[in-house]
Short mmCIF file of C-alpha atoms in Angstrom, two decimals:
data_model
loop_
_atom_site.label_atom_id
_atom_site.label_comp_id
_atom_site.label_asym_id
_atom_site.label_seq_id
_atom_site.Cartn_x
_atom_site.Cartn_y
_atom_site.Cartn_z
CA UNK A 19 3.68 -227.91 -45.44
CA UNK A 20 6.49 -225.92 -43.75
CA UNK A 21 9.00 -228.18 -42.88
CA UNK A 22 11.03 -228.49 -39.41
CA UNK A 23 13.68 -225.93 -40.04
CA UNK A 24 10.73 -223.54 -41.08
CA UNK A 25 9.38 -223.92 -38.28
CA UNK A 26 12.70 -223.50 -35.79
CA UNK A 27 13.63 -220.55 -38.20
CA UNK A 28 10.17 -219.04 -37.28
CA UNK A 29 10.64 -219.61 -33.02
CA UNK A 30 13.45 -217.73 -33.89
CA UNK A 31 12.49 -215.57 -35.41
CA UNK A 32 9.45 -214.86 -32.87
CA UNK A 33 12.20 -215.15 -29.54
CA UNK A 34 14.09 -212.60 -31.09
CA UNK A 35 10.72 -210.47 -31.75
CA UNK A 36 9.74 -210.96 -28.08
CA UNK A 37 13.10 -209.78 -27.00
CA UNK A 38 12.68 -206.67 -28.00
CA UNK A 39 9.47 -206.00 -27.82
CA UNK A 40 10.17 -206.63 -24.11
CA UNK A 41 13.52 -203.90 -24.29
CA UNK A 42 11.07 -201.58 -25.83
CA UNK A 43 8.63 -202.06 -22.97
CA UNK A 44 12.13 -200.72 -21.43
CA UNK A 45 12.99 -198.18 -23.51
CA UNK A 46 11.76 -195.18 -21.22
CA UNK A 47 14.41 -196.61 -18.87
CA UNK A 48 17.06 -196.18 -22.03
CA UNK A 49 21.43 -197.00 -21.25
CA UNK A 50 23.54 -195.39 -19.69
CA UNK A 51 26.15 -193.63 -22.05
CA UNK A 52 30.08 -193.60 -21.01
CA UNK A 53 30.17 -190.23 -19.69
CA UNK A 54 26.65 -189.98 -17.49
CA UNK A 55 29.35 -189.83 -15.01
CA UNK A 56 29.87 -185.86 -15.55
CA UNK A 57 26.53 -184.44 -15.92
CA UNK A 58 24.80 -183.47 -13.01
CA UNK A 59 21.98 -184.88 -11.95
CA UNK A 60 19.96 -181.49 -12.14
CA UNK A 61 20.76 -180.93 -16.03
CA UNK A 62 18.39 -181.62 -18.26
CA UNK A 63 18.78 -182.17 -22.18
CA UNK A 64 22.11 -182.33 -24.48
CA UNK A 65 24.73 -182.41 -22.34
CA UNK A 66 27.61 -181.88 -24.81
CA UNK A 67 25.68 -179.73 -27.32
CA UNK A 68 25.86 -175.44 -27.04
CA UNK A 69 23.56 -174.70 -24.26
CA UNK A 70 25.64 -177.09 -21.98
CA UNK A 71 28.50 -175.12 -23.39
CA UNK A 72 28.57 -171.69 -22.84
CA UNK A 73 27.17 -172.65 -19.38
CA UNK A 74 30.62 -174.43 -18.65
CA UNK A 75 32.19 -172.23 -20.38
CA UNK A 76 31.14 -169.41 -18.88
CA UNK A 77 31.30 -171.30 -14.54
CA UNK A 78 27.12 -171.85 -15.38
CA UNK A 79 27.73 -175.76 -15.09
CA UNK A 80 31.34 -177.45 -13.58
CA UNK A 81 34.32 -177.99 -15.26
CA UNK A 82 35.00 -181.53 -16.35
CA UNK A 83 35.72 -183.70 -14.47
CA UNK A 84 38.97 -185.44 -15.08
CA UNK A 85 41.66 -189.04 -14.36
CA UNK A 86 44.68 -189.95 -15.62
CA UNK A 87 42.08 -192.29 -18.64
CA UNK A 88 41.24 -188.34 -19.82
CA UNK A 89 44.48 -187.05 -19.49
CA UNK A 90 46.49 -189.73 -21.27
CA UNK A 91 43.81 -189.72 -24.36
CA UNK A 92 44.04 -185.16 -23.41
CA UNK A 93 47.63 -185.35 -24.40
CA UNK A 94 48.27 -187.95 -27.23
CA UNK A 95 44.90 -186.01 -29.47
CA UNK A 96 47.14 -182.59 -29.17
CA UNK A 97 49.76 -183.83 -30.67
CA UNK A 98 48.57 -186.65 -33.60
CA UNK A 99 44.94 -184.82 -33.95
CA UNK A 100 44.98 -182.26 -37.03
CA UNK A 101 41.63 -179.88 -38.64
CA UNK A 102 39.66 -182.53 -40.03
CA UNK A 103 40.42 -185.57 -38.73
CA UNK A 104 38.28 -188.20 -39.74
CA UNK A 105 37.89 -190.87 -35.84
CA UNK A 106 36.72 -194.12 -35.88
CA UNK A 107 36.10 -196.12 -32.68
CA UNK A 108 34.22 -199.57 -31.64
CA UNK A 109 31.99 -197.72 -29.38
CA UNK A 110 29.32 -199.50 -26.26
CA UNK A 111 26.15 -197.47 -27.53
CA UNK A 112 22.81 -199.91 -26.99
CA UNK A 113 19.59 -199.90 -27.99
CA UNK A 114 15.71 -200.59 -26.58
CA UNK A 115 15.79 -200.10 -23.20
CA UNK A 116 19.56 -201.21 -23.42
CA UNK A 117 18.96 -205.00 -24.66
CA UNK A 118 20.21 -204.63 -28.21
CA UNK A 119 23.41 -204.27 -27.67
CA UNK A 120 23.18 -202.13 -30.73
CA UNK A 121 27.48 -200.83 -32.16
CA UNK A 122 28.27 -204.25 -31.60
CA UNK A 123 25.12 -206.02 -33.85
CA UNK A 124 26.33 -202.71 -36.85
CA UNK A 125 30.10 -203.50 -36.19
CA UNK A 126 29.47 -207.06 -36.75
CA UNK A 127 26.98 -207.37 -39.60
CA UNK A 128 29.12 -205.48 -41.42
CA UNK A 129 31.93 -206.88 -40.65
CA UNK A 130 34.05 -204.22 -39.52
CA UNK A 131 36.01 -202.98 -36.74
CA UNK A 132 33.96 -199.87 -35.96
CA UNK A 133 31.12 -198.27 -35.23
CA UNK A 134 31.42 -195.11 -35.13
CA UNK A 135 32.56 -191.35 -37.00
CA UNK A 136 33.36 -187.80 -36.27
CA UNK A 137 35.49 -184.88 -36.72
CA UNK A 138 37.71 -183.30 -35.24
CA UNK A 139 38.63 -179.15 -34.88
CA UNK A 140 41.21 -177.74 -33.20
CA UNK A 141 39.96 -175.17 -31.27
CA UNK A 142 41.51 -173.05 -28.68
CA UNK A 143 44.14 -175.58 -29.45
CA UNK A 144 42.45 -178.56 -28.01
CA UNK A 145 41.08 -181.16 -29.81
CA UNK A 146 36.69 -181.55 -29.89
CA UNK A 147 34.61 -184.35 -32.02
CA UNK A 148 31.72 -183.49 -33.75
CA UNK A 149 29.82 -186.42 -34.10
CA UNK A 150 26.10 -187.29 -33.50
CA UNK A 151 24.20 -189.11 -30.56
CA UNK A 152 21.29 -189.63 -29.17
CA UNK A 153 20.53 -186.46 -28.23
CA UNK A 154 21.33 -184.87 -31.79
CA UNK A 155 24.46 -183.45 -33.33
CA UNK A 156 27.11 -182.64 -29.90
CA UNK A 157 31.20 -181.33 -29.62
CA UNK A 158 33.30 -183.74 -26.69
CA UNK A 159 36.16 -182.79 -26.43
CA UNK A 160 38.83 -185.64 -27.36
CA UNK A 161 39.52 -187.55 -24.29
CA UNK A 162 36.38 -187.38 -23.74
CA UNK A 163 34.73 -189.03 -26.94
CA UNK A 164 36.99 -191.83 -26.17
CA UNK A 165 34.99 -193.09 -23.27
CA UNK A 166 33.12 -194.81 -25.27
CA UNK A 167 35.22 -197.16 -26.39
CA UNK A 168 35.68 -200.28 -25.96
CA UNK A 169 38.12 -202.09 -28.83
CA UNK A 170 39.78 -200.70 -31.52
CA UNK A 171 40.03 -196.93 -32.36
CA UNK A 172 41.62 -195.42 -35.60
CA UNK A 173 42.65 -191.63 -37.92
CA UNK A 174 42.42 -190.90 -41.02
CA UNK A 175 43.61 -187.58 -42.11
CA UNK A 176 41.80 -185.56 -45.26
CA UNK A 177 44.23 -185.91 -48.28
CA UNK A 178 46.42 -183.16 -49.46
CA UNK A 179 44.39 -182.27 -52.36
CA UNK A 180 41.18 -182.17 -50.56
CA UNK A 181 43.04 -180.39 -47.02
CA UNK A 182 41.84 -177.00 -48.93
CA UNK A 183 38.40 -177.59 -47.84
CA UNK A 184 38.16 -178.53 -44.33
CA UNK A 185 37.14 -174.70 -42.80
CA UNK A 186 34.41 -175.46 -43.67
CA UNK A 187 33.75 -178.83 -44.00
CA UNK A 188 34.46 -177.06 -39.59
CA UNK A 189 31.92 -174.80 -41.05
CA UNK A 190 29.11 -177.57 -41.38
CA UNK A 191 29.51 -179.14 -38.22
CA UNK A 192 29.38 -175.67 -36.12
CA UNK A 193 26.24 -174.82 -38.35
CA UNK A 194 24.47 -178.71 -37.32
CA UNK A 195 25.47 -178.45 -34.54
CA UNK A 196 24.55 -174.83 -33.05
CA UNK A 197 21.19 -175.86 -35.00
CA UNK A 198 20.86 -179.26 -32.59
CA UNK A 199 20.26 -181.16 -35.94
CA UNK A 200 17.90 -184.39 -33.94
CA UNK A 201 19.48 -187.83 -35.06
CA UNK A 202 17.97 -189.56 -37.01
CA UNK A 203 16.59 -192.85 -35.63
CA UNK A 204 15.23 -193.73 -38.95
CA UNK A 205 17.43 -193.61 -40.85
CA UNK A 206 16.44 -191.67 -43.88
CA UNK A 207 18.52 -189.87 -46.92
CA UNK A 208 17.11 -186.18 -46.17
CA UNK A 209 19.39 -183.65 -43.64
CA UNK A 210 16.60 -183.20 -41.44
CA UNK A 211 18.30 -185.47 -38.79
CA UNK A 212 21.48 -187.43 -39.16
CA UNK A 213 23.26 -190.07 -38.09
CA UNK A 214 27.14 -190.33 -36.74
CA UNK A 215 28.61 -191.53 -40.19
CA UNK A 216 25.61 -189.73 -41.89
CA UNK A 217 26.95 -186.15 -40.19
CA UNK A 218 29.94 -187.47 -40.89
CA UNK A 219 30.04 -187.65 -44.67
CA UNK A 220 27.45 -184.86 -45.15
CA UNK A 221 29.48 -182.85 -43.91
CA UNK A 222 32.71 -183.94 -46.41
CA UNK A 223 29.83 -184.31 -49.25
CA UNK A 224 28.86 -180.76 -48.74
CA UNK A 225 31.52 -179.07 -50.13
CA UNK A 226 31.64 -181.88 -53.17
CA UNK A 227 33.99 -184.95 -51.53
CA UNK A 228 31.98 -188.25 -52.34
CA UNK A 229 33.65 -189.85 -48.94
CA UNK A 230 31.40 -193.50 -49.85
CA UNK A 231 28.83 -194.91 -51.05
CA UNK A 232 25.72 -196.12 -48.64
CA UNK A 233 25.23 -199.57 -48.16
CA UNK A 234 22.02 -201.60 -48.70
CA UNK A 235 21.36 -203.14 -44.29
CA UNK A 236 19.98 -206.48 -46.90
CA UNK A 237 23.81 -206.48 -48.68
CA UNK A 238 25.65 -205.65 -45.17
CA UNK A 239 28.98 -208.36 -45.50
CA UNK A 240 27.90 -210.61 -42.74
CA UNK A 241 23.66 -210.28 -42.28
CA UNK A 242 23.40 -213.54 -43.34
CA UNK A 243 24.96 -214.22 -39.60
CA UNK A 244 21.62 -212.59 -38.37
CA UNK A 245 18.38 -213.80 -40.34
CA UNK A 246 16.14 -213.32 -37.12
CA UNK A 247 17.58 -209.77 -36.38
CA UNK A 248 17.19 -209.48 -40.15
CA UNK A 249 12.78 -210.10 -40.42
CA UNK A 250 12.52 -208.99 -36.78
CA UNK A 251 14.19 -205.06 -38.00
CA UNK A 252 11.04 -203.89 -39.47
CA UNK A 253 8.70 -205.83 -37.04
CA UNK A 254 10.02 -203.54 -33.49
CA UNK A 255 11.03 -200.59 -35.29
CA UNK A 256 7.26 -200.48 -37.33
CA UNK A 257 6.32 -200.09 -33.08
CA UNK A 258 7.72 -196.45 -32.44
CA UNK A 259 8.88 -195.42 -35.57
CA UNK A 260 6.21 -193.25 -38.42
CA UNK A 261 8.30 -195.27 -40.65
CA UNK A 262 10.24 -198.24 -39.58
CA UNK A 263 13.66 -199.89 -41.01
CA UNK A 264 14.22 -201.88 -43.93
CA UNK A 265 16.16 -204.03 -45.35
CA UNK A 266 16.36 -202.08 -48.59
CA UNK A 267 17.90 -198.67 -46.50
CA UNK A 268 21.32 -197.40 -47.61
CA UNK A 269 22.64 -196.46 -44.80
CA UNK A 270 26.50 -194.69 -44.80
CA UNK A 271 28.14 -197.29 -42.14
CA UNK A 272 32.39 -197.16 -40.81
CA UNK A 273 33.25 -199.74 -43.14
CA UNK A 274 36.28 -201.83 -44.11
CA UNK A 275 39.39 -201.73 -46.46
CA UNK A 276 36.55 -202.58 -48.96
CA UNK A 277 33.55 -200.13 -48.29
CA UNK A 278 31.94 -197.08 -46.00
CA UNK A 279 34.34 -194.19 -45.01
CA UNK A 280 36.87 -196.43 -43.55
CA UNK A 281 37.94 -197.37 -47.48
CA UNK A 282 37.74 -193.44 -48.34
CA UNK A 283 39.81 -193.17 -51.21
CA UNK A 284 39.71 -189.17 -49.75
CA UNK A 285 41.17 -190.36 -46.57
CA UNK A 286 44.41 -191.84 -45.62
CA UNK A 287 45.86 -193.53 -41.97
CA UNK A 288 46.95 -192.49 -39.27
CA UNK A 289 46.32 -194.50 -36.52
CA UNK A 290 44.81 -198.11 -36.51
CA UNK A 291 45.40 -200.26 -33.16
CA UNK A 292 43.42 -200.79 -29.87
CA UNK A 293 42.56 -198.21 -27.57
CA UNK A 294 41.57 -200.84 -25.36
CA UNK A 295 40.78 -204.78 -24.63
CA UNK A 296 37.64 -206.19 -25.35
CA UNK A 297 36.29 -207.54 -22.24
CA UNK A 298 33.22 -208.90 -24.24
CA UNK A 299 33.78 -209.95 -27.54
CA UNK A 300 31.32 -209.61 -30.30
CA UNK A 301 27.67 -211.11 -30.90
CA UNK A 302 28.74 -214.31 -33.39
CA UNK A 303 24.92 -215.14 -34.51
CA UNK A 304 21.41 -214.56 -33.62
CA UNK A 305 21.30 -216.62 -30.51
CA UNK A 306 24.80 -214.41 -29.40
CA UNK A 307 21.86 -211.87 -29.39
CA UNK A 308 19.28 -213.36 -27.92
CA UNK A 309 21.32 -214.37 -24.94
CA UNK A 310 22.19 -211.42 -24.53
CA UNK A 311 18.90 -210.07 -24.76
CA UNK A 312 17.08 -212.14 -22.14
CA UNK A 313 20.85 -211.86 -19.53
CA UNK A 314 20.06 -207.76 -19.90
CA UNK A 315 16.51 -208.01 -19.56
CA UNK A 316 17.21 -210.01 -16.74
CA UNK A 317 19.29 -207.73 -15.31
CA UNK A 318 17.50 -204.74 -15.30
CA UNK A 319 14.62 -206.61 -13.92
CA UNK A 320 16.06 -207.62 -10.45
CA UNK A 321 17.93 -203.71 -10.09
CA UNK A 322 14.56 -202.75 -10.30
CA UNK A 323 13.04 -205.50 -7.80
CA UNK A 324 16.13 -203.95 -5.67
CA UNK A 325 15.75 -200.41 -6.43
CA UNK A 326 12.08 -200.49 -5.83
CA UNK A 327 10.86 -203.39 -4.34
CA UNK A 328 8.13 -204.86 -3.98
CA UNK A 329 5.37 -203.06 -3.13
CA UNK A 330 6.52 -199.63 -5.39
CA UNK A 331 8.67 -196.87 -5.26
CA UNK A 332 8.20 -195.90 -1.33
CA UNK A 333 9.56 -201.02 -1.06
CA UNK A 334 7.18 -200.19 1.83
CA UNK A 335 4.41 -201.38 2.47
CA UNK A 336 1.47 -199.38 1.62
#
């Protein structure tokens, strides 16, 4: 016979499972990105892919808009950044239709101040960042990449003995960009698709430079604070991935001083600070995640009701 504690934990697990499944049902209407306001409404595809990049260069797409914040980061990047720098940020990416705060969860569960990495290249005198997003491998001006930074920001530079390999590391990034290697939603260890930290790690490993070792999801430093999320993840991801995500999967992480890319002895710290003031605390445990999911789900339902009305898209009676 199960204990009351077992029953409570099972109840919480099912509640969280239903929250995640509700988000999955809304996944077709995915969460917005910090750079969506730059994208013309008629544009389809990867707005930061090779086709769009060339279209901006030839005038087929309008030049990117700017504002004081973008101008400030552009100037900072030109002054500080160099080829091969690895940039780290705490982002605000969400999954499952926007109800699951993916970036904040990864950072909190791995005991890191960061959720995302990219590699800098100086092209035509301008720093750009190669990384991977849900649309695939992308190339963004550094100041645009910083739009999705909501807190901690860091820069690590390859040490002198590594510098000779940087041109080839960047060639790897550019090749995957041109090939439009897709995003690795399943966190597979092969090179058929990449998530952001995987692209960073694999680019250096292509030249025999191992920045870090992957960490099994079940071994993440603070995953014990999220037991219901860990329990629900295989069940939920089985619904939409060919191979569900398990706790045994090794994953590259941005990391901290003890593990992950941030701890790499091949890199030296150039900048370590805060790019923005956090407006929302990191999810401390499963209950916080559930609360966030429920509030977000309710907000989306209210937004849909306001937009479409009770009678569908026209909000008019039939």
